[in-house]
Amino acid sequence: LGETATLRVDNLHAGYGASEVLAGASFEVRTGSVVALIGANGAGKTTAMRVLSGILKPTKGKVLLDGKEVQHLDASKIARLGLAHSPEGRKIFAPLSVEDNLLLGAYTRLPKIFGFAMKANSDLERIYKLFPRLKERRRQAAGTLSGGEQQMLAIGRALMANPKIILLDEPSMGLAPVIVQEVFATIKKLKETGITLLLVEQFAKSALEVADYAYVLEHGRIAVEGTPEELAKNERVIAAYLG
Ligand code: ATP
């Protein structure tokens, strides 16, 4: 079929102490596609993101980034291999300016100081083109941005690393419905640039509007998968997530 997967997750098990949260989850994100991972509170979505980014080690299973096993590597190494994680709650640095927050996103290239500085400038311009509002506010402390703007900053910061894939964890969290729409409009714009994205969302409806393919996580396993059109016709998905 010739389709390549930037990220492939195979039979993943992980948890905290004796409690197993992921119990054999398998899914993939094909290159250039937007994939949604949806599921109820506590289904294990955030735990899956932690394992993918290397913060939490799985007890079993594989994570393949561009075909290479990474589940045993440190978070910093996985980041350098091209996986950028925009965490739940955004985690921007409130006292720093918008621009400094963006520059921090390029930290994976820090070893080459001069190359880094020159490249970072062109990356900044690219991000500002996507998010004109961040450009207008680039000297402002990030903590003074609105919730939606902070989410855009978190996405922009992830893009600064020029990643192969972005993990976007609950971009709608804590935002008013109208702002959620704005954030999803941004994700649509990003999608047009050909980005590879794994989107974790409780707002299944918004996630299915931007995704090429989706997985439903229940009790630590993939219970249902398909295109958004397929999921929108699935009685179980409608009852639990779209109703
Ligand atoms: P939400 O949308 O509410 O964040 P989620 O699908 O992302 O849900 P997780 O955050 O992955 O769910 O949590 C899955 C389960 O693991 C929950 O029962 C949670 O209480 C538990 N859990 C999460 N973090 C820890 C931790 N550090 N120690 C112990 N248990 C944890």
Short mmCIF file of N, CA and C in Angstrom, two decimals, residues 65-160:
data_model
loop_
_atom_site.label_atom_id
_atom_site.label_comp_id
_atom_site.label_asym_id
_atom_site.label_seq_id
_atom_site.Cartn_x
_atom_site.Cartn_y
_atom_site.Cartn_z
N LEU A 65 9.18 4.95 16.19
CA LEU A 65 9.19 6.28 15.59
C LEU A 65 9.99 6.17 14.30
N ASP A 66 9.33 6.39 13.16
CA ASP A 66 9.98 6.20 11.86
C ASP A 66 10.62 4.81 11.77
N GLY A 67 9.95 3.82 12.30
CA GLY A 67 10.43 2.45 12.21
C GLY A 67 11.45 2.04 13.25
N LYS A 68 11.86 2.98 14.09
CA LYS A 68 12.91 2.69 15.08
C LYS A 68 12.27 2.56 16.47
N GLU A 69 12.64 1.51 17.19
CA GLU A 69 12.09 1.33 18.54
C GLU A 69 12.62 2.39 19.49
N VAL A 70 11.72 3.08 20.17
CA VAL A 70 12.15 4.17 21.06
C VAL A 70 11.66 4.00 22.49
N GLN A 71 10.89 2.93 22.76
CA GLN A 71 10.24 2.84 24.08
C GLN A 71 11.22 2.80 25.25
N HIS A 72 12.48 2.45 24.97
CA HIS A 72 13.47 2.36 26.05
C HIS A 72 14.30 3.65 26.17
N LEU A 73 14.08 4.62 25.29
CA LEU A 73 14.91 5.83 25.28
C LEU A 73 14.39 6.91 26.22
N ASP A 74 15.29 7.82 26.61
CA ASP A 74 14.92 8.98 27.45
C ASP A 74 14.05 9.94 26.65
N ALA A 75 13.28 10.73 27.38
CA ALA A 75 12.43 11.74 26.74
C ALA A 75 13.23 12.70 25.87
N SER A 76 14.42 13.10 26.33
CA SER A 76 15.21 14.08 25.56
C SER A 76 15.68 13.48 24.24
N LYS A 77 16.02 12.20 24.27
CA LYS A 77 16.48 11.52 23.05
C LYS A 77 15.30 11.37 22.06
N ILE A 78 14.14 11.02 22.59
CA ILE A 78 12.96 10.87 21.73
C ILE A 78 12.61 12.21 21.10
N ALA A 79 12.74 13.28 21.87
CA ALA A 79 12.48 14.62 21.33
C ALA A 79 13.45 14.92 20.19
N ARG A 80 14.72 14.57 20.38
CA ARG A 80 15.71 14.83 19.33
C ARG A 80 15.46 13.99 18.09
N LEU A 81 14.84 12.84 18.28
CA LEU A 81 14.52 12.00 17.12
C LEU A 81 13.29 12.51 16.36
N GLY A 82 12.63 13.53 16.91
CA GLY A 82 11.57 14.17 16.12
C GLY A 82 10.16 14.07 16.65
N LEU A 83 10.02 13.75 17.94
CA LEU A 83 8.67 13.72 18.52
C LEU A 83 8.51 14.91 19.47
N ALA A 84 7.55 15.78 19.18
CA ALA A 84 7.31 16.94 20.03
C ALA A 84 5.99 16.75 20.76
N HIS A 85 5.99 17.00 22.05
CA HIS A 85 4.82 16.77 22.90
C HIS A 85 4.30 18.10 23.40
N SER A 86 3.07 18.43 23.05
CA SER A 86 2.45 19.63 23.60
C SER A 86 1.51 19.16 24.71
N PRO A 87 1.95 19.26 25.97
CA PRO A 87 1.25 18.56 27.04
C PRO A 87 -0.09 19.17 27.42
N GLU A 88 -0.87 18.35 28.09
CA GLU A 88 -2.14 18.78 28.66
C GLU A 88 -1.85 19.94 29.61
N GLY A 89 -2.66 20.97 29.59
CA GLY A 89 -2.42 22.10 30.47
C GLY A 89 -1.37 23.06 29.92
N ARG A 90 -0.85 22.73 28.71
CA ARG A 90 -0.03 23.62 27.91
C ARG A 90 1.37 23.90 28.43
N LYS A 91 1.55 24.10 29.75
CA LYS A 91 2.88 24.24 30.33
C LYS A 91 3.76 25.28 29.61
N ILE A 92 3.20 26.43 29.37
CA ILE A 92 4.05 27.51 28.84
C ILE A 92 4.76 28.18 30.03
N PHE A 93 5.81 28.96 29.74
CA PHE A 93 6.53 29.64 30.82
C PHE A 93 5.97 31.05 30.94
N ALA A 94 5.10 31.23 31.95
CA ALA A 94 4.30 32.46 32.05
C ALA A 94 5.12 33.75 32.11
N PRO A 95 6.22 33.81 32.87
CA PRO A 95 6.93 35.09 32.97
C PRO A 95 7.74 35.43 31.71
N LEU A 96 8.05 34.44 30.91
CA LEU A 96 8.85 34.69 29.70
C LEU A 96 7.98 35.24 28.58
N SER A 97 8.63 35.94 27.65
CA SER A 97 7.89 36.49 26.51
C SER A 97 7.41 35.36 25.61
N VAL A 98 6.46 35.70 24.76
CA VAL A 98 5.94 34.76 23.77
C VAL A 98 7.11 34.24 22.92
N GLU A 99 7.98 35.18 22.47
CA GLU A 99 9.07 34.77 21.59
C GLU A 99 10.07 33.86 22.30
N ASP A 100 10.37 34.15 23.57
CA ASP A 100 11.30 33.29 24.30
C ASP A 100 10.70 31.90 24.49
N ASN A 101 9.40 31.84 24.71
CA ASN A 101 8.75 30.52 24.80
C ASN A 101 8.92 29.75 23.50
N LEU A 102 8.76 30.44 22.37
CA LEU A 102 8.92 29.77 21.07
C LEU A 102 10.36 29.30 20.90
N LEU A 103 11.31 30.16 21.26
CA LEU A 103 12.72 29.79 21.09
C LEU A 103 13.09 28.57 21.94
N LEU A 104 12.44 28.46 23.11
CA LEU A 104 12.70 27.28 23.95
C LEU A 104 12.29 26.00 23.24
N GLY A 105 11.31 26.11 22.35
CA GLY A 105 10.86 24.94 21.60
C GLY A 105 11.92 24.40 20.67
N ALA A 106 12.92 25.23 20.37
CA ALA A 106 13.98 24.81 19.45
C ALA A 106 15.16 24.21 20.21
N TYR A 107 14.97 23.99 21.53
CA TYR A 107 16.09 23.58 22.38
C TYR A 107 16.75 22.28 21.94
N THR A 108 16.01 21.42 21.20
CA THR A 108 16.60 20.14 20.80
C THR A 108 17.78 20.37 19.86
N ARG A 109 17.90 21.59 19.33
CA ARG A 109 19.03 21.86 18.43
C ARG A 109 20.12 22.67 19.10
N LEU A 110 20.02 22.87 20.42
CA LEU A 110 20.96 23.72 21.15
C LEU A 110 22.45 23.43 20.95
N PRO A 111 22.86 22.17 20.80
CA PRO A 111 24.31 21.94 20.69
C PRO A 111 25.01 22.79 19.62
N LYS A 112 24.35 23.08 18.50
CA LYS A 112 25.02 23.89 17.48
C LYS A 112 24.60 25.35 17.65
N ILE A 113 25.29 26.06 18.50
CA ILE A 113 24.82 27.37 18.90
C ILE A 113 24.58 28.32 17.73
N PHE A 114 25.56 28.44 16.82
CA PHE A 114 25.39 29.45 15.74
C PHE A 114 24.35 29.00 14.73
N GLY A 115 24.44 27.76 14.33
CA GLY A 115 23.44 27.20 13.43
C GLY A 115 22.06 27.34 14.02
N PHE A 116 21.97 27.10 15.31
CA PHE A 116 20.70 27.17 16.04
C PHE A 116 20.10 28.57 15.94
N ALA A 117 20.92 29.57 16.21
CA ALA A 117 20.40 30.94 16.24
C ALA A 117 19.86 31.34 14.87
N MET A 118 20.60 30.97 13.81
CA MET A 118 20.19 31.39 12.47
C MET A 118 18.93 30.66 12.02
N LYS A 119 18.91 29.35 12.29
CA LYS A 119 17.77 28.55 11.87
C LYS A 119 16.52 28.95 12.66
N ALA A 120 16.71 29.23 13.96
CA ALA A 120 15.57 29.55 14.81
C ALA A 120 14.82 30.76 14.27
N ASN A 121 15.57 31.73 13.71
CA ASN A 121 14.90 32.93 13.18
C ASN A 121 13.96 32.61 12.04
N SER A 122 14.39 31.74 11.12
CA SER A 122 13.51 31.42 10.00
C SER A 122 12.32 30.59 10.49
N ASP A 123 12.56 29.77 11.52
CA ASP A 123 11.45 29.01 12.09
C ASP A 123 10.44 29.94 12.75
N LEU A 124 10.97 30.96 13.45
CA LEU A 124 10.08 31.94 14.08
C LEU A 124 9.17 32.57 13.05
N GLU A 125 9.77 32.96 11.92
CA GLU A 125 8.97 33.61 10.87
C GLU A 125 7.86 32.67 10.36
N ARG A 126 8.22 31.40 10.23
CA ARG A 126 7.25 30.40 9.78
C ARG A 126 6.09 30.29 10.78
N ILE A 127 6.41 30.27 12.07
CA ILE A 127 5.37 30.16 13.11
C ILE A 127 4.51 31.41 13.12
N TYR A 128 5.16 32.59 12.99
CA TYR A 128 4.41 33.84 13.02
C TYR A 128 3.46 33.97 11.83
N LYS A 129 3.84 33.33 10.73
CA LYS A 129 2.97 33.33 9.56
C LYS A 129 1.69 32.53 9.84
N LEU A 130 1.89 31.40 10.54
CA LEU A 130 0.74 30.56 10.90
C LEU A 130 -0.12 31.20 11.98
N PHE A 131 0.54 31.90 12.91
CA PHE A 131 -0.15 32.49 14.06
C PHE A 131 0.17 33.98 14.15
N PRO A 132 -0.47 34.80 13.30
CA PRO A 132 -0.16 36.24 13.31
C PRO A 132 -0.36 36.86 14.70
N ARG A 133 -1.28 36.32 15.46
CA ARG A 133 -1.55 36.88 16.79
C ARG A 133 -0.34 36.73 17.71
N LEU A 134 0.41 35.66 17.53
CA LEU A 134 1.61 35.48 18.36
C LEU A 134 2.67 36.50 17.97
N LYS A 135 2.71 36.84 16.70
CA LYS A 135 3.69 37.84 16.25
C LYS A 135 3.38 39.20 16.88
N GLU A 136 2.10 39.57 16.84
CA GLU A 136 1.68 40.85 17.44
C GLU A 136 2.07 40.91 18.92
N ARG A 137 2.03 39.76 19.58
CA ARG A 137 2.25 39.71 21.02
C ARG A 137 3.59 39.16 21.41
N ARG A 138 4.56 39.18 20.51
CA ARG A 138 5.78 38.43 20.77
C ARG A 138 6.60 38.95 21.95
N ARG A 139 6.46 40.22 22.30
CA ARG A 139 7.22 40.75 23.44
C ARG A 139 6.45 40.65 24.75
N GLN A 140 5.21 40.21 24.68
CA GLN A 140 4.35 40.16 25.86
C GLN A 140 4.66 38.91 26.70
N ALA A 141 4.50 39.02 28.04
CA ALA A 141 4.69 37.82 28.88
C ALA A 141 3.63 36.80 28.51
N ALA A 142 4.07 35.55 28.35
CA ALA A 142 3.15 34.51 27.87
C ALA A 142 1.97 34.30 28.81
N GLY A 143 2.19 34.54 30.11
CA GLY A 143 1.13 34.36 31.10
C GLY A 143 -0.03 35.33 30.92
N THR A 144 0.18 36.41 30.16
CA THR A 144 -0.89 37.39 29.97
C THR A 144 -1.72 37.09 28.72
N LEU A 145 -1.38 36.04 27.98
CA LEU A 145 -2.18 35.67 26.81
C LEU A 145 -3.49 35.04 27.26
N SER A 146 -4.50 35.09 26.39
CA SER A 146 -5.76 34.39 26.68
C SER A 146 -5.51 32.88 26.58
N GLY A 147 -6.46 32.10 27.07
CA GLY A 147 -6.32 30.65 27.04
C GLY A 147 -6.09 30.10 25.64
N GLY A 148 -6.87 30.63 24.68
CA GLY A 148 -6.74 30.16 23.30
C GLY A 148 -5.38 30.53 22.71
N GLU A 149 -4.92 31.74 23.03
CA GLU A 149 -3.60 32.18 22.54
C GLU A 149 -2.48 31.34 23.17
N GLN A 150 -2.66 30.99 24.45
CA GLN A 150 -1.65 30.14 25.09
C GLN A 150 -1.59 28.78 24.43
N GLN A 151 -2.76 28.25 24.01
CA GLN A 151 -2.78 26.97 23.32
C GLN A 151 -2.04 27.09 21.98
N MET A 152 -2.27 28.21 21.27
CA MET A 152 -1.57 28.42 20.00
C MET A 152 -0.06 28.52 20.24
N LEU A 153 0.33 29.18 21.35
CA LEU A 153 1.75 29.28 21.68
C LEU A 153 2.33 27.88 21.94
N ALA A 154 1.57 27.06 22.65
CA ALA A 154 2.06 25.70 22.94
C ALA A 154 2.25 24.91 21.65
N ILE A 155 1.35 25.09 20.71
CA ILE A 155 1.47 24.40 19.42
C ILE A 155 2.66 24.96 18.64
N GLY A 156 2.77 26.28 18.65
CA GLY A 156 3.89 26.94 17.95
C GLY A 156 5.23 26.50 18.52
N ARG A 157 5.29 26.37 19.83
CA ARG A 157 6.54 25.95 20.47
C ARG A 157 6.90 24.52 20.04
N ALA A 158 5.89 23.65 19.96
CA ALA A 158 6.15 22.28 19.50
C ALA A 158 6.66 22.29 18.06
N LEU A 159 6.11 23.16 17.22
CA LEU A 159 6.53 23.24 15.81
C LEU A 159 7.96 23.73 15.66
N MET A 160 8.42 24.55 16.62
CA MET A 160 9.78 25.11 16.54
C MET A 160 10.85 24.03 16.51
#
